Short mmCIF file of C-alpha atoms and ligand atoms in Angstrom, two decimals:
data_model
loop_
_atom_site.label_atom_id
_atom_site.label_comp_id
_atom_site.label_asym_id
_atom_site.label_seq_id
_atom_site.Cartn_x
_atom_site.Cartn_y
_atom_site.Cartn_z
CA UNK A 13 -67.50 -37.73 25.58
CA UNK A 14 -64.36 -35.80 27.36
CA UNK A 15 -62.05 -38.29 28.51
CA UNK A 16 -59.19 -37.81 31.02
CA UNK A 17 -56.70 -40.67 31.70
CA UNK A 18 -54.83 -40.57 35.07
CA UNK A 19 -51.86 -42.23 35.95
CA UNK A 20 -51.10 -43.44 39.93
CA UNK A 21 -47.19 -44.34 40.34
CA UNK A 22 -45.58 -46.80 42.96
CA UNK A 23 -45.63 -44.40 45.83
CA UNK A 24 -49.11 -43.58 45.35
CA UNK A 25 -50.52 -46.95 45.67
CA UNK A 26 -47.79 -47.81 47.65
CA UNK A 27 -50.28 -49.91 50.83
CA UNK A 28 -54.03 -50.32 50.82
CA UNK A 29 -54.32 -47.13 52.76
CA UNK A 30 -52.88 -45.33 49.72
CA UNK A 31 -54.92 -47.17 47.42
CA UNK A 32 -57.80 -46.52 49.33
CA UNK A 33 -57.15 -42.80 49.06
CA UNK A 34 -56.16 -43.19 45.07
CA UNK A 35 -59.94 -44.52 45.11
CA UNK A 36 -61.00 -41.80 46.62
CA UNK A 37 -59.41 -39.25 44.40
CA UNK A 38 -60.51 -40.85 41.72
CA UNK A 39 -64.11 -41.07 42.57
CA UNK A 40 -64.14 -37.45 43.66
CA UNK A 41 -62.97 -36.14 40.05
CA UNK A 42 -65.03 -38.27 38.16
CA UNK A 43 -67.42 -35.66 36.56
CA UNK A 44 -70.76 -37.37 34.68
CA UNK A 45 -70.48 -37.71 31.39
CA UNK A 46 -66.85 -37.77 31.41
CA UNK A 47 -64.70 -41.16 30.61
CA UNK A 48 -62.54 -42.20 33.41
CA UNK A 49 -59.56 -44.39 32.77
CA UNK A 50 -57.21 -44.88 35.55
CA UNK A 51 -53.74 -46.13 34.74
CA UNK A 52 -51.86 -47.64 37.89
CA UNK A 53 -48.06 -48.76 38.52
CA UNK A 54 -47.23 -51.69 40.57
CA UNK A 55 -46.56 -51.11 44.40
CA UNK A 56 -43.69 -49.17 45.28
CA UNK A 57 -40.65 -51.44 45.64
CA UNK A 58 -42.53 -54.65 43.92
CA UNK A 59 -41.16 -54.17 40.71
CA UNK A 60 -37.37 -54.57 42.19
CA UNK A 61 -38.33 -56.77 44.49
CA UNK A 62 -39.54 -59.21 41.48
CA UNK A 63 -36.28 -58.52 40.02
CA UNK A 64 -33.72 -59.07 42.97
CA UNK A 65 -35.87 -62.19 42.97
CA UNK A 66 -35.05 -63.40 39.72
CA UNK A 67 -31.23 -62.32 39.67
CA UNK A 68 -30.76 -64.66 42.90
CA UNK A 69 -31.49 -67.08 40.51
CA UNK A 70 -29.35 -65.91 37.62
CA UNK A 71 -27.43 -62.94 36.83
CA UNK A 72 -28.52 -62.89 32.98
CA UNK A 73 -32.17 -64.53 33.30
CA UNK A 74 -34.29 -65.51 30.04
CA UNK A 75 -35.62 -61.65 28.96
CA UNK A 76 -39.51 -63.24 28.07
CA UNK A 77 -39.55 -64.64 31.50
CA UNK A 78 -38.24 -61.65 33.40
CA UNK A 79 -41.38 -59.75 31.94
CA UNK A 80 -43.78 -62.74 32.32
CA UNK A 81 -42.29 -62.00 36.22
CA UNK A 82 -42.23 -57.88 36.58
CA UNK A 83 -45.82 -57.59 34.66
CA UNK A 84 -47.44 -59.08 37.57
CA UNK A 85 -47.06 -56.01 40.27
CA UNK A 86 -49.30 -53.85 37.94
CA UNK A 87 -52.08 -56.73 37.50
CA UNK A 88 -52.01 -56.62 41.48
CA UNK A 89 -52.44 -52.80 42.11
CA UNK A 90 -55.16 -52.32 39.22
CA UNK A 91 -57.36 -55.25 40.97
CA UNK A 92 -56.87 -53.83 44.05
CA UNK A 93 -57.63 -50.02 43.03
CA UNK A 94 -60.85 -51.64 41.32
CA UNK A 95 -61.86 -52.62 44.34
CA UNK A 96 -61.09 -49.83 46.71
CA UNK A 97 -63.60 -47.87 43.72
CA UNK A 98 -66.26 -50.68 43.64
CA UNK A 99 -66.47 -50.82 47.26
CA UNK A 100 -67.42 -47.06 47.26
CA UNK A 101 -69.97 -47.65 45.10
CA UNK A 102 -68.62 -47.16 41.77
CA UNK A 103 -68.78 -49.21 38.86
CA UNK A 104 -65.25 -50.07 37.68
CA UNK A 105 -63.45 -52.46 35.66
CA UNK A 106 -59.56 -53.39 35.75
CA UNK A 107 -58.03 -54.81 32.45
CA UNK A 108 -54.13 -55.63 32.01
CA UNK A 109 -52.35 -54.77 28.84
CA UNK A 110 -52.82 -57.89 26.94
CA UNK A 111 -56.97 -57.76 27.59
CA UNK A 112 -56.60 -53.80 26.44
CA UNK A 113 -54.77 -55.31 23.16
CA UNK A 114 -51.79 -52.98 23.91
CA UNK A 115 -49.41 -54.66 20.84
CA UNK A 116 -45.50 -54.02 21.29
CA UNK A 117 -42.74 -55.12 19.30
CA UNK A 118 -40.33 -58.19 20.64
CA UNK A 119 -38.03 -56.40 22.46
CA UNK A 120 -38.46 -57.59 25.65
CA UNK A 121 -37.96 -55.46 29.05
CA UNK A 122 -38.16 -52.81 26.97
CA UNK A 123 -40.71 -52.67 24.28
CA UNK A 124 -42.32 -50.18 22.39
CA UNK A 125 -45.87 -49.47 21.86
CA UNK A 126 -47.28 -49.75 17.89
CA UNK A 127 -51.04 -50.32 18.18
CA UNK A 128 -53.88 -50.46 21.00
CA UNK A 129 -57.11 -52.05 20.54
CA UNK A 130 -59.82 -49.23 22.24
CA UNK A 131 -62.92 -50.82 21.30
CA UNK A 132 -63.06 -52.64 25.21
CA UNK A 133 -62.17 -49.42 26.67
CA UNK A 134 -64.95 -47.35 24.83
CA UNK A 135 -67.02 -49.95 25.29
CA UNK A 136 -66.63 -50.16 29.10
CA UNK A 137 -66.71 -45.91 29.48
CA UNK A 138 -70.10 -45.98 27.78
CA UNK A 139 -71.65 -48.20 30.68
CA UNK A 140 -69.80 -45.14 32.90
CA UNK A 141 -67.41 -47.43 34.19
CA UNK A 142 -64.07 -46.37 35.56
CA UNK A 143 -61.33 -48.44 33.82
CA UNK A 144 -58.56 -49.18 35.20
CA UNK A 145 -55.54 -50.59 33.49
CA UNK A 146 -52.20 -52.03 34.51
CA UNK A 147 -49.28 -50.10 33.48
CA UNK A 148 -45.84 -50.91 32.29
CA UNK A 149 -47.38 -54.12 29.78
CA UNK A 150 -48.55 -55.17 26.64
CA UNK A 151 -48.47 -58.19 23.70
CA UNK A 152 -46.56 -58.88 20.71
CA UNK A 153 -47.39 -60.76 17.81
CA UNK A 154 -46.35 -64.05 19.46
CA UNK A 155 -48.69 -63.18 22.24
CA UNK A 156 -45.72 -63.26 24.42
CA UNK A 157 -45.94 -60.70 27.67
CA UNK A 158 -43.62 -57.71 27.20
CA UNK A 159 -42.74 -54.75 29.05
CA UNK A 160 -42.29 -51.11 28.95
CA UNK A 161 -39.10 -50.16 30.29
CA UNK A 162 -38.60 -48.97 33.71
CA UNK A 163 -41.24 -45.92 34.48
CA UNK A 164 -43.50 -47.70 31.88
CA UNK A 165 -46.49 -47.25 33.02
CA UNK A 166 -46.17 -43.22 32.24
CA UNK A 167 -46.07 -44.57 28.60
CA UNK A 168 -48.95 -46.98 28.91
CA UNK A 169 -51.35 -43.85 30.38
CA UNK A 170 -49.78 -41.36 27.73
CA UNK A 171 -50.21 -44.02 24.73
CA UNK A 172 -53.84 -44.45 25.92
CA UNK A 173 -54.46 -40.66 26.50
CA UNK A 174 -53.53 -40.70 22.03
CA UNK A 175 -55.78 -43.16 20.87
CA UNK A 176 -58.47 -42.23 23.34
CA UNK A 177 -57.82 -38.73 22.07
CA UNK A 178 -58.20 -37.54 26.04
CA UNK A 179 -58.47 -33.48 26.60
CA UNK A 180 -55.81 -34.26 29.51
CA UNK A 181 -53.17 -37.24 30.55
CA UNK A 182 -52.41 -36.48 34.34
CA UNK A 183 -49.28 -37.96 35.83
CA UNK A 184 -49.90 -38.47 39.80
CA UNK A 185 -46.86 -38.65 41.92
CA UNK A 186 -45.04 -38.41 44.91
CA UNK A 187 -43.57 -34.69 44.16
CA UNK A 188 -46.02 -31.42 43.33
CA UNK A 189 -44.86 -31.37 39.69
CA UNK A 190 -41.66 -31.05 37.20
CA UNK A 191 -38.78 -29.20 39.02
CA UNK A 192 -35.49 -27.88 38.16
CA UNK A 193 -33.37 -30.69 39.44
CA UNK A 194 -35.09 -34.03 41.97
CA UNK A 195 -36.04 -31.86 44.84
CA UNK A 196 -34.52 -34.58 46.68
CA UNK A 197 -30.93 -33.66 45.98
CA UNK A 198 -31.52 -29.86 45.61
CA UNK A 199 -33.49 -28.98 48.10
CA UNK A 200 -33.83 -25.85 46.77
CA UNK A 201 -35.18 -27.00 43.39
CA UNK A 202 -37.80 -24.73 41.46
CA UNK A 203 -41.29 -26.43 40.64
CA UNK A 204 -41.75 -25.24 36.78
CA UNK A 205 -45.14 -24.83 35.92
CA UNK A 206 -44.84 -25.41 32.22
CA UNK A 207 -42.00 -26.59 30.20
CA UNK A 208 -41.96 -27.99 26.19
CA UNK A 209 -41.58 -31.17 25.35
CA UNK A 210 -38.29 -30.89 23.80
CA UNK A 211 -36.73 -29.55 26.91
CA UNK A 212 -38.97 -32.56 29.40
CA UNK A 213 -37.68 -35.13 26.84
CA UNK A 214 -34.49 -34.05 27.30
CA UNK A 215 -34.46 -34.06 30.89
CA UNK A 216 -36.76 -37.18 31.11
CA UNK A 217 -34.13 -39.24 28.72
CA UNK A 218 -31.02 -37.85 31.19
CA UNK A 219 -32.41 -38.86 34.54
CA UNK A 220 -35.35 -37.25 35.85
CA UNK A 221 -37.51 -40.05 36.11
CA UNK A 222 -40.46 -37.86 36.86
CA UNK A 223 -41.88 -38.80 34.10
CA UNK A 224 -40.46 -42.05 31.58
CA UNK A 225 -38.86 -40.53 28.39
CA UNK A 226 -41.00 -42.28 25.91
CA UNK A 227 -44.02 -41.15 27.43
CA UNK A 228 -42.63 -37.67 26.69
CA UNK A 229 -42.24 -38.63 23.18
CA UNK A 230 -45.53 -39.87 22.29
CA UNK A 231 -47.21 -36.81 24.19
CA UNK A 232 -45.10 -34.45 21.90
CA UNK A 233 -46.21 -36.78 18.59
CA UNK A 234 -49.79 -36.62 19.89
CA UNK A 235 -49.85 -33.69 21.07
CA UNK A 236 -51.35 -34.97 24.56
CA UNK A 237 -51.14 -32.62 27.25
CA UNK A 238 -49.49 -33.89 30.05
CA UNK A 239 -50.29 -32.64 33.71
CA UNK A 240 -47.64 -33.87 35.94
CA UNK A 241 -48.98 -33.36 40.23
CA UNK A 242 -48.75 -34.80 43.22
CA UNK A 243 -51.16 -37.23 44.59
CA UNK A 244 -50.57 -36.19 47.90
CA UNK A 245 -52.11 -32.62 47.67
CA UNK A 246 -54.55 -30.82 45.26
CA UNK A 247 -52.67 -28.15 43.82
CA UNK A 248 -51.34 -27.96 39.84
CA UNK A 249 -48.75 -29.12 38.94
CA UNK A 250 -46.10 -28.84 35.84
CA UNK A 251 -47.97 -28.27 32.28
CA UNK A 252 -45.53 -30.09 29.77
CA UNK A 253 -47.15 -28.66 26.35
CA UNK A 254 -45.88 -27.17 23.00
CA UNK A 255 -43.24 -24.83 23.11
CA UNK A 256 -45.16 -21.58 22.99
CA UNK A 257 -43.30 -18.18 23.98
CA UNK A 258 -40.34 -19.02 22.57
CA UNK A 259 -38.69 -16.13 23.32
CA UNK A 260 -39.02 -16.02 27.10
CA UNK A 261 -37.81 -19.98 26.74
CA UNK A 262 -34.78 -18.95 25.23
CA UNK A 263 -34.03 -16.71 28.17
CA UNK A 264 -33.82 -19.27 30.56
CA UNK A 265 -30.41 -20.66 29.55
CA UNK A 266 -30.54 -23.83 31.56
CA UNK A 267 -33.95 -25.37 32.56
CA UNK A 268 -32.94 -28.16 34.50
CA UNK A 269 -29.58 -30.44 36.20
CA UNK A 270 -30.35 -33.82 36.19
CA UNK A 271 -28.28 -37.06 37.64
CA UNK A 272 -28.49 -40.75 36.75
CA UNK A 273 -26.92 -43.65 38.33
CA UNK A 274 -28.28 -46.09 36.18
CA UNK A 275 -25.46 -46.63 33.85
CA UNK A 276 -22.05 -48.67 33.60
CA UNK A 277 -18.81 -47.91 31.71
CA UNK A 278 -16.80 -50.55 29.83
CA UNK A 279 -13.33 -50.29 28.08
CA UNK A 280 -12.05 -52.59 25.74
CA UNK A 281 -8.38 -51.68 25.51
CA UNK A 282 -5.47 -52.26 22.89
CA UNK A 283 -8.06 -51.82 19.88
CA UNK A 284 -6.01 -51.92 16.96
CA UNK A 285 -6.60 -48.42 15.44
CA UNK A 286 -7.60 -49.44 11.77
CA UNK A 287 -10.68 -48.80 9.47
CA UNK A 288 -13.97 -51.11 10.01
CA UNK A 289 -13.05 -52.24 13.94
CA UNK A 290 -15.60 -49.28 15.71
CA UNK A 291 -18.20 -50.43 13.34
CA UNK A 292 -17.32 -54.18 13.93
CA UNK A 293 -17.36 -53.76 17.59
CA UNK A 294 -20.72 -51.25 17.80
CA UNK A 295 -22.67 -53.53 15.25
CA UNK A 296 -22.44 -56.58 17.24
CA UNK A 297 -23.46 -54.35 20.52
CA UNK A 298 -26.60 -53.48 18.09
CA UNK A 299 -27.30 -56.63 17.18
CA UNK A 300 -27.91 -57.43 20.44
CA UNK A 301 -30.36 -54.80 20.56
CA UNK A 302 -27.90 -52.96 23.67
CA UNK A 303 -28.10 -49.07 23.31
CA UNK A 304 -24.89 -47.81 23.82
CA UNK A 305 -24.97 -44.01 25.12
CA UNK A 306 -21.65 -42.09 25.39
CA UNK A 307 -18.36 -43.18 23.45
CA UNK A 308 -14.98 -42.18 23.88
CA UNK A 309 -11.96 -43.21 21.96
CA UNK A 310 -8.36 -42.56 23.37
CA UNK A 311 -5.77 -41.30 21.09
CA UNK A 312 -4.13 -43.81 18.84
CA UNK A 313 -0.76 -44.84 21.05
CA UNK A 314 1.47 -46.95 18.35
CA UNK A 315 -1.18 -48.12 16.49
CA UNK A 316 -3.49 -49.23 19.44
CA UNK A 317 -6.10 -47.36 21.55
CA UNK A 318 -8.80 -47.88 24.12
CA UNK A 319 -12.63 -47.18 23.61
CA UNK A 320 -14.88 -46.75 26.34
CA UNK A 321 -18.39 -46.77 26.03
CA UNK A 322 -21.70 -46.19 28.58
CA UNK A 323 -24.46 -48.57 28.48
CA UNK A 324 -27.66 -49.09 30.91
CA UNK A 325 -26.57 -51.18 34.07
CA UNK A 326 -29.17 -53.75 33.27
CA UNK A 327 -27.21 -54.12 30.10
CA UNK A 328 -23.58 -54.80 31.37
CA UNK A 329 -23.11 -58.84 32.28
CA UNK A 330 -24.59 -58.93 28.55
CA UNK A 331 -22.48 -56.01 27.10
CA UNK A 332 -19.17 -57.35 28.92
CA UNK A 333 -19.71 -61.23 27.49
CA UNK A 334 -19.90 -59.72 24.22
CA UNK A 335 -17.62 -57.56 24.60
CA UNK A 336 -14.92 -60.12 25.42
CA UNK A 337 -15.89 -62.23 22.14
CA UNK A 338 -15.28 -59.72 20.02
CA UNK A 339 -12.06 -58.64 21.97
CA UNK A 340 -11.05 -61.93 20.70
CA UNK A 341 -12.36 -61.96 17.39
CA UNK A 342 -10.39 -58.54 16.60
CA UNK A 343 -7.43 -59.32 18.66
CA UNK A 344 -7.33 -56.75 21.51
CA UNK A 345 -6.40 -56.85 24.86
CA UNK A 346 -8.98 -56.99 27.74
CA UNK A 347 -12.74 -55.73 28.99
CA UNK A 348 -12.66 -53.30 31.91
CA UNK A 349 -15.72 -52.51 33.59
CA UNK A 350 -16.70 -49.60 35.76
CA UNK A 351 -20.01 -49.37 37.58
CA UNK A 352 -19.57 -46.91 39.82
CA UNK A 353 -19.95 -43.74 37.58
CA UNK A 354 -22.64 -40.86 37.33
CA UNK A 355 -23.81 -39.06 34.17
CA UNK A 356 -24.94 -35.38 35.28
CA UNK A 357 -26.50 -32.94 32.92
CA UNK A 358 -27.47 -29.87 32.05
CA UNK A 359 -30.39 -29.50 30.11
CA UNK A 360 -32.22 -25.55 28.12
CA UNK A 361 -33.05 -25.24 24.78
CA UNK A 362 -31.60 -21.32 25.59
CA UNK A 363 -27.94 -22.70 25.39
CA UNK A 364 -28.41 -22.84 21.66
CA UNK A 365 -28.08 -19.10 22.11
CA UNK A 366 -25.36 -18.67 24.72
CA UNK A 367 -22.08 -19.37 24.24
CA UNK A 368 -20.11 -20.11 27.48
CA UNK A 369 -22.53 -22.34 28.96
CA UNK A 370 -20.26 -25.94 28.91
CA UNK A 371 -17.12 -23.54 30.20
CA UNK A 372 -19.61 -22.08 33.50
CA UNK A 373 -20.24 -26.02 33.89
CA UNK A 374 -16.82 -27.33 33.89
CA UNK A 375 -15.42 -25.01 36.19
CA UNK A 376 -18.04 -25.37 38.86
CA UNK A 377 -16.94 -28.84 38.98
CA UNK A 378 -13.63 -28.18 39.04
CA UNK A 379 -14.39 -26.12 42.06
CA UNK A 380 -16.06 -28.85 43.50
CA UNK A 381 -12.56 -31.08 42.97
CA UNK A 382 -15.08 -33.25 40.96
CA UNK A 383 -13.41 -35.30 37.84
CA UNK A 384 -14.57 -35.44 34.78
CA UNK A 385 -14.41 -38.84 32.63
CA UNK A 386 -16.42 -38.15 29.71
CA UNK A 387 -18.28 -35.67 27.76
CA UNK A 388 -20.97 -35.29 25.47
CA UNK A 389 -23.17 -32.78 23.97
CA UNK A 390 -25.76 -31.98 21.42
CA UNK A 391 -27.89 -27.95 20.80
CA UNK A 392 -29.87 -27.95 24.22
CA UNK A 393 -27.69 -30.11 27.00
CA UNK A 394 -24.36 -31.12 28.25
CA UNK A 395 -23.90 -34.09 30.21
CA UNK A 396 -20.70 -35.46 32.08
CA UNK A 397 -19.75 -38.68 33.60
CA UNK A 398 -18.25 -38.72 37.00
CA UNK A 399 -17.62 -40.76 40.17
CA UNK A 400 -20.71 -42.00 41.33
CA UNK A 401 -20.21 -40.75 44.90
CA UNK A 402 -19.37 -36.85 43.24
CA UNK A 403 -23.00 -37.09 41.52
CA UNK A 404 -25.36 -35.61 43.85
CA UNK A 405 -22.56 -32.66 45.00
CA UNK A 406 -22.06 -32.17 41.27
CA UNK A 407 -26.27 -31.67 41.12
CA UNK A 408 -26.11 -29.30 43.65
CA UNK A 409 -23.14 -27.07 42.41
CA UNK A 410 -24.50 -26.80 38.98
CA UNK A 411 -27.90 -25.84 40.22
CA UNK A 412 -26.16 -22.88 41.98
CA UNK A 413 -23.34 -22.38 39.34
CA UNK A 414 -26.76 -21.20 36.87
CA UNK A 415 -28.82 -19.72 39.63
CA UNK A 416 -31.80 -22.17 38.94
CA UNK A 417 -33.39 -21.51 42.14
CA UNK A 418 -33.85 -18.09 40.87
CA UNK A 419 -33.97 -17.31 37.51
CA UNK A 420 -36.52 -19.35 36.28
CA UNK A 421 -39.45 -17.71 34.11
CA UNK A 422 -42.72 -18.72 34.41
P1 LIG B 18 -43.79 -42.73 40.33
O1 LIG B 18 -43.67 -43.90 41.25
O2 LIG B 18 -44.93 -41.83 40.69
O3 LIG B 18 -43.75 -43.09 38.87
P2 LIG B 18 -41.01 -41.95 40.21
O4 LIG B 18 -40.23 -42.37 41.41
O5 LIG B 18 -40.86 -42.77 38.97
O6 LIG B 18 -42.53 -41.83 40.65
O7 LIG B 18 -40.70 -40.42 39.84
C1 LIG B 18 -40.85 -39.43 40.81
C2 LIG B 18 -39.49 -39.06 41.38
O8 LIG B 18 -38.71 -38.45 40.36
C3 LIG B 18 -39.52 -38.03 42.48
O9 LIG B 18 -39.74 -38.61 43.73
C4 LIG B 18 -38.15 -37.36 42.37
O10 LIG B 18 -37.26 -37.82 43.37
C5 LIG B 18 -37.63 -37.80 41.01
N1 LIG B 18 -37.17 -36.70 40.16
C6 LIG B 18 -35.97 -36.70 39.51
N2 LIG B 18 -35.81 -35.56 38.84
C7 LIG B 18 -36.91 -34.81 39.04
C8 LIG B 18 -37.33 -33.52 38.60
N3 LIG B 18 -36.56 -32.78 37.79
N4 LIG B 18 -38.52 -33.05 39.01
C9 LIG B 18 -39.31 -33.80 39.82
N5 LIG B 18 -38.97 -35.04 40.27
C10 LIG B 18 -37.79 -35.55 39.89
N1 LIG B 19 -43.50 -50.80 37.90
C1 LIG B 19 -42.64 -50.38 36.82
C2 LIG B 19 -41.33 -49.83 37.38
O1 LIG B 19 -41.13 -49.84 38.59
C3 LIG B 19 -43.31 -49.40 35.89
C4 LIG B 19 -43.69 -48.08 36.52
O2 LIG B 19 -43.68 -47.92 37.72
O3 LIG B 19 -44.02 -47.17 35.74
O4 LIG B 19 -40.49 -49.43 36.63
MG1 LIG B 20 -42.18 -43.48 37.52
#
């Protein structure tokens, strides 16, 4: 049997009119003999709305609870959905995560996938029933609820697509496919209609939350093709396969700019500058299972310096309480935080190539009077932190600075 898993996001099950039209879709690509499984989001908005919830209650709430609390908005859309396709006269079935036996490890909020169950799935598409799962969830050994990570619910549909061994995992969303930066900010922004999965990981894992970064991840280990398209209209989308003309890939210097808000800068200053005390102070922050992103360390001023480090907003009451323990345990001076910054990147496997590339990219900031605080870089991007409110200008001159609107290949 060909199987084809679809994914709806927040926007596209957004009301019951949208559902109702999801239903629709669905029913209308349903081909016989072909398995159907249908994986939904949560309502657009519900998932922060659940959260704002619980931080009104505490700023640092238990992490089991918080996903016993943000795995509901998915169980709420896939019942809903089932309907919608029931009601039209087609058999369906909705399951969550824990009755698909998706098992995760422990680490809550944002959990990774090691096993699903598919036996109730294959069971279910051999009736010729649609199945619809909710997104984002899963179980771990303690038979605790976990969850996915923000944008998990691309990983639950891609994780599927692997072990149901689907011909096609298509990602349905608000915007006609993968473009060269959010077509919100750049107007202007090129729709690709394939890209690799090195360069979609890349861009996925830097901001573009198109598509969730480990959903990338386990397409390229799978080797699931991914189909990303709006569910607004019927036309293709973006392909996101192997690399295969590698040559015309390497043309395109820079495939993509991408922006994130989502992260918070902390400095611990007067760190006295001797062996073992960066290890001390990143082990604890990894110990707490807190993934620290960019890391810069000022030069050594008699003996003392300052090291500033990037971590996911979610992250920084935890990060900064920790922080100020071990400030005291090593003896330095105090925790500054700084929430108001913006990491933009570039992103092309090309640049491996080209030389030049992070010099093109500094100067059209500089142009743009935008500051840069940090830098980092590894073969196929650059990324830069700035002010927050120099993000989306510093999107939009970079997209120009390397003619993106233009030189794409296709
Ligand atoms: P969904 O609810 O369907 O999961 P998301 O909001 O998570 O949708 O992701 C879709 C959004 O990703 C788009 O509305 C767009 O603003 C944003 N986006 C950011 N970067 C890109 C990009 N390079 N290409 C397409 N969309 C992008
Ligand atoms: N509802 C979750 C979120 O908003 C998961 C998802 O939409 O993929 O992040
Ligand atoms: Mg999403």
């Amino acid at each position: 049997m060909n199987i084809t898993v679809q994914k709806y996001g927040g926007t596209s099950v957004a009301d019951i009119e949208r559902i109702k039209d999801v239903a629709r879709r669905v029913i209308r690509s349903k081909k016989p003999d072909q398995g159907l499984v249908v994986v939904v989001s949560a309502m657009e908005g519900t998932t922060d709305d659940l959260i704002r919830r619980a931080e009104e209650i505490t700023p640092v709430p238990s992490e089991r609870e918080m996903d016993q609390l943000i795995s509901t908005g998915e169980q709420i859309s896939a019942a809903l959905l089932t309907m919608a396709i029931q009601y039209a006269g087609f058999p369906a079935v909705s399951l969550t995560g824990i009755q698909v036996g998706i098992l995760t490890d422990d680490s809550h909020t944002k959990a990774r996938i090691f096993k699903i169950d598919p036996r109730k799935i294959f069971e279910l598409l051999d009736q010729d029933t649609i199945v619809v799962v909710a997104g984002f969830q899963g179980i771990n050994l303690k038979k605790d609820v976990t969850t996915l990570g923000r944008g998990g619910s691309d990983t639950t549909a891609v994780a599927l697509a692997a072990v149901l061994k689907a011909e096609v995992c298509e990602i349905y969303t608000d915007v006609a496919g993968v473009y060269t930066a959010d077509p919100r900010i750049v107007p202007g922004a090129f729709k690709l209609d394939r890209i690799s999965y090195d360069e979609m990981l890349e861009l996925a894992s830097l901001g573009a939350k198109v598509i969730q970064n480990r959903a990338v991840e386990f397409a390229k280990k799978f080797h699931v093709t991914l189909h990303v398209r709006s569910s607004f209209i019927e036309d293709e989308g973006t392909f996101v396969t192997e690399e295969v003309d590698t040559m015309s890939m390497e043309q395109v210097v820079i495939r993509g700019v991408t922006l994130t808000l989502d992260e918070a800068k902390l400095t611990i200053t007067l760190v006295p500058d001797t062996p073992g005390i960066a290890a001390h102070i990143f082990k604890s922050i990894a110990q707490a299972n807190i993934n620290v992103d960019m890391i810069i360390q000022n030069v050594s001023e008699k003996g003392f310096t300052d090291v500033s480090f990037t971590v996911p907003r979610p992250e920084l009451v935890k990060t900064k309480n920790l922080l100020e323990n071990i400030s005291g345990e090593i003896r330095a001076g105090k925790v500054t935080v700084e929430e108001k910054i913006a990491k933009v990147s570039i992103v092309g496997v090309g640049m491996k190539s080209h030389p030049g590339v992070a010099a093109i990219m500094f100067e059209a900031l500089a142009e743009e009077g935008i500051n840069i605080m940090m830098i980092s870089t590894s073969e196929i991007k650059i990324s830069c932190v700035v002010r927050a409110k120099d993000g989306e200008r510093a999107v939009r001159a970079l997209h120009q600075a390397f003619d993106l609107d233009r030189k794409q290949s296709k």
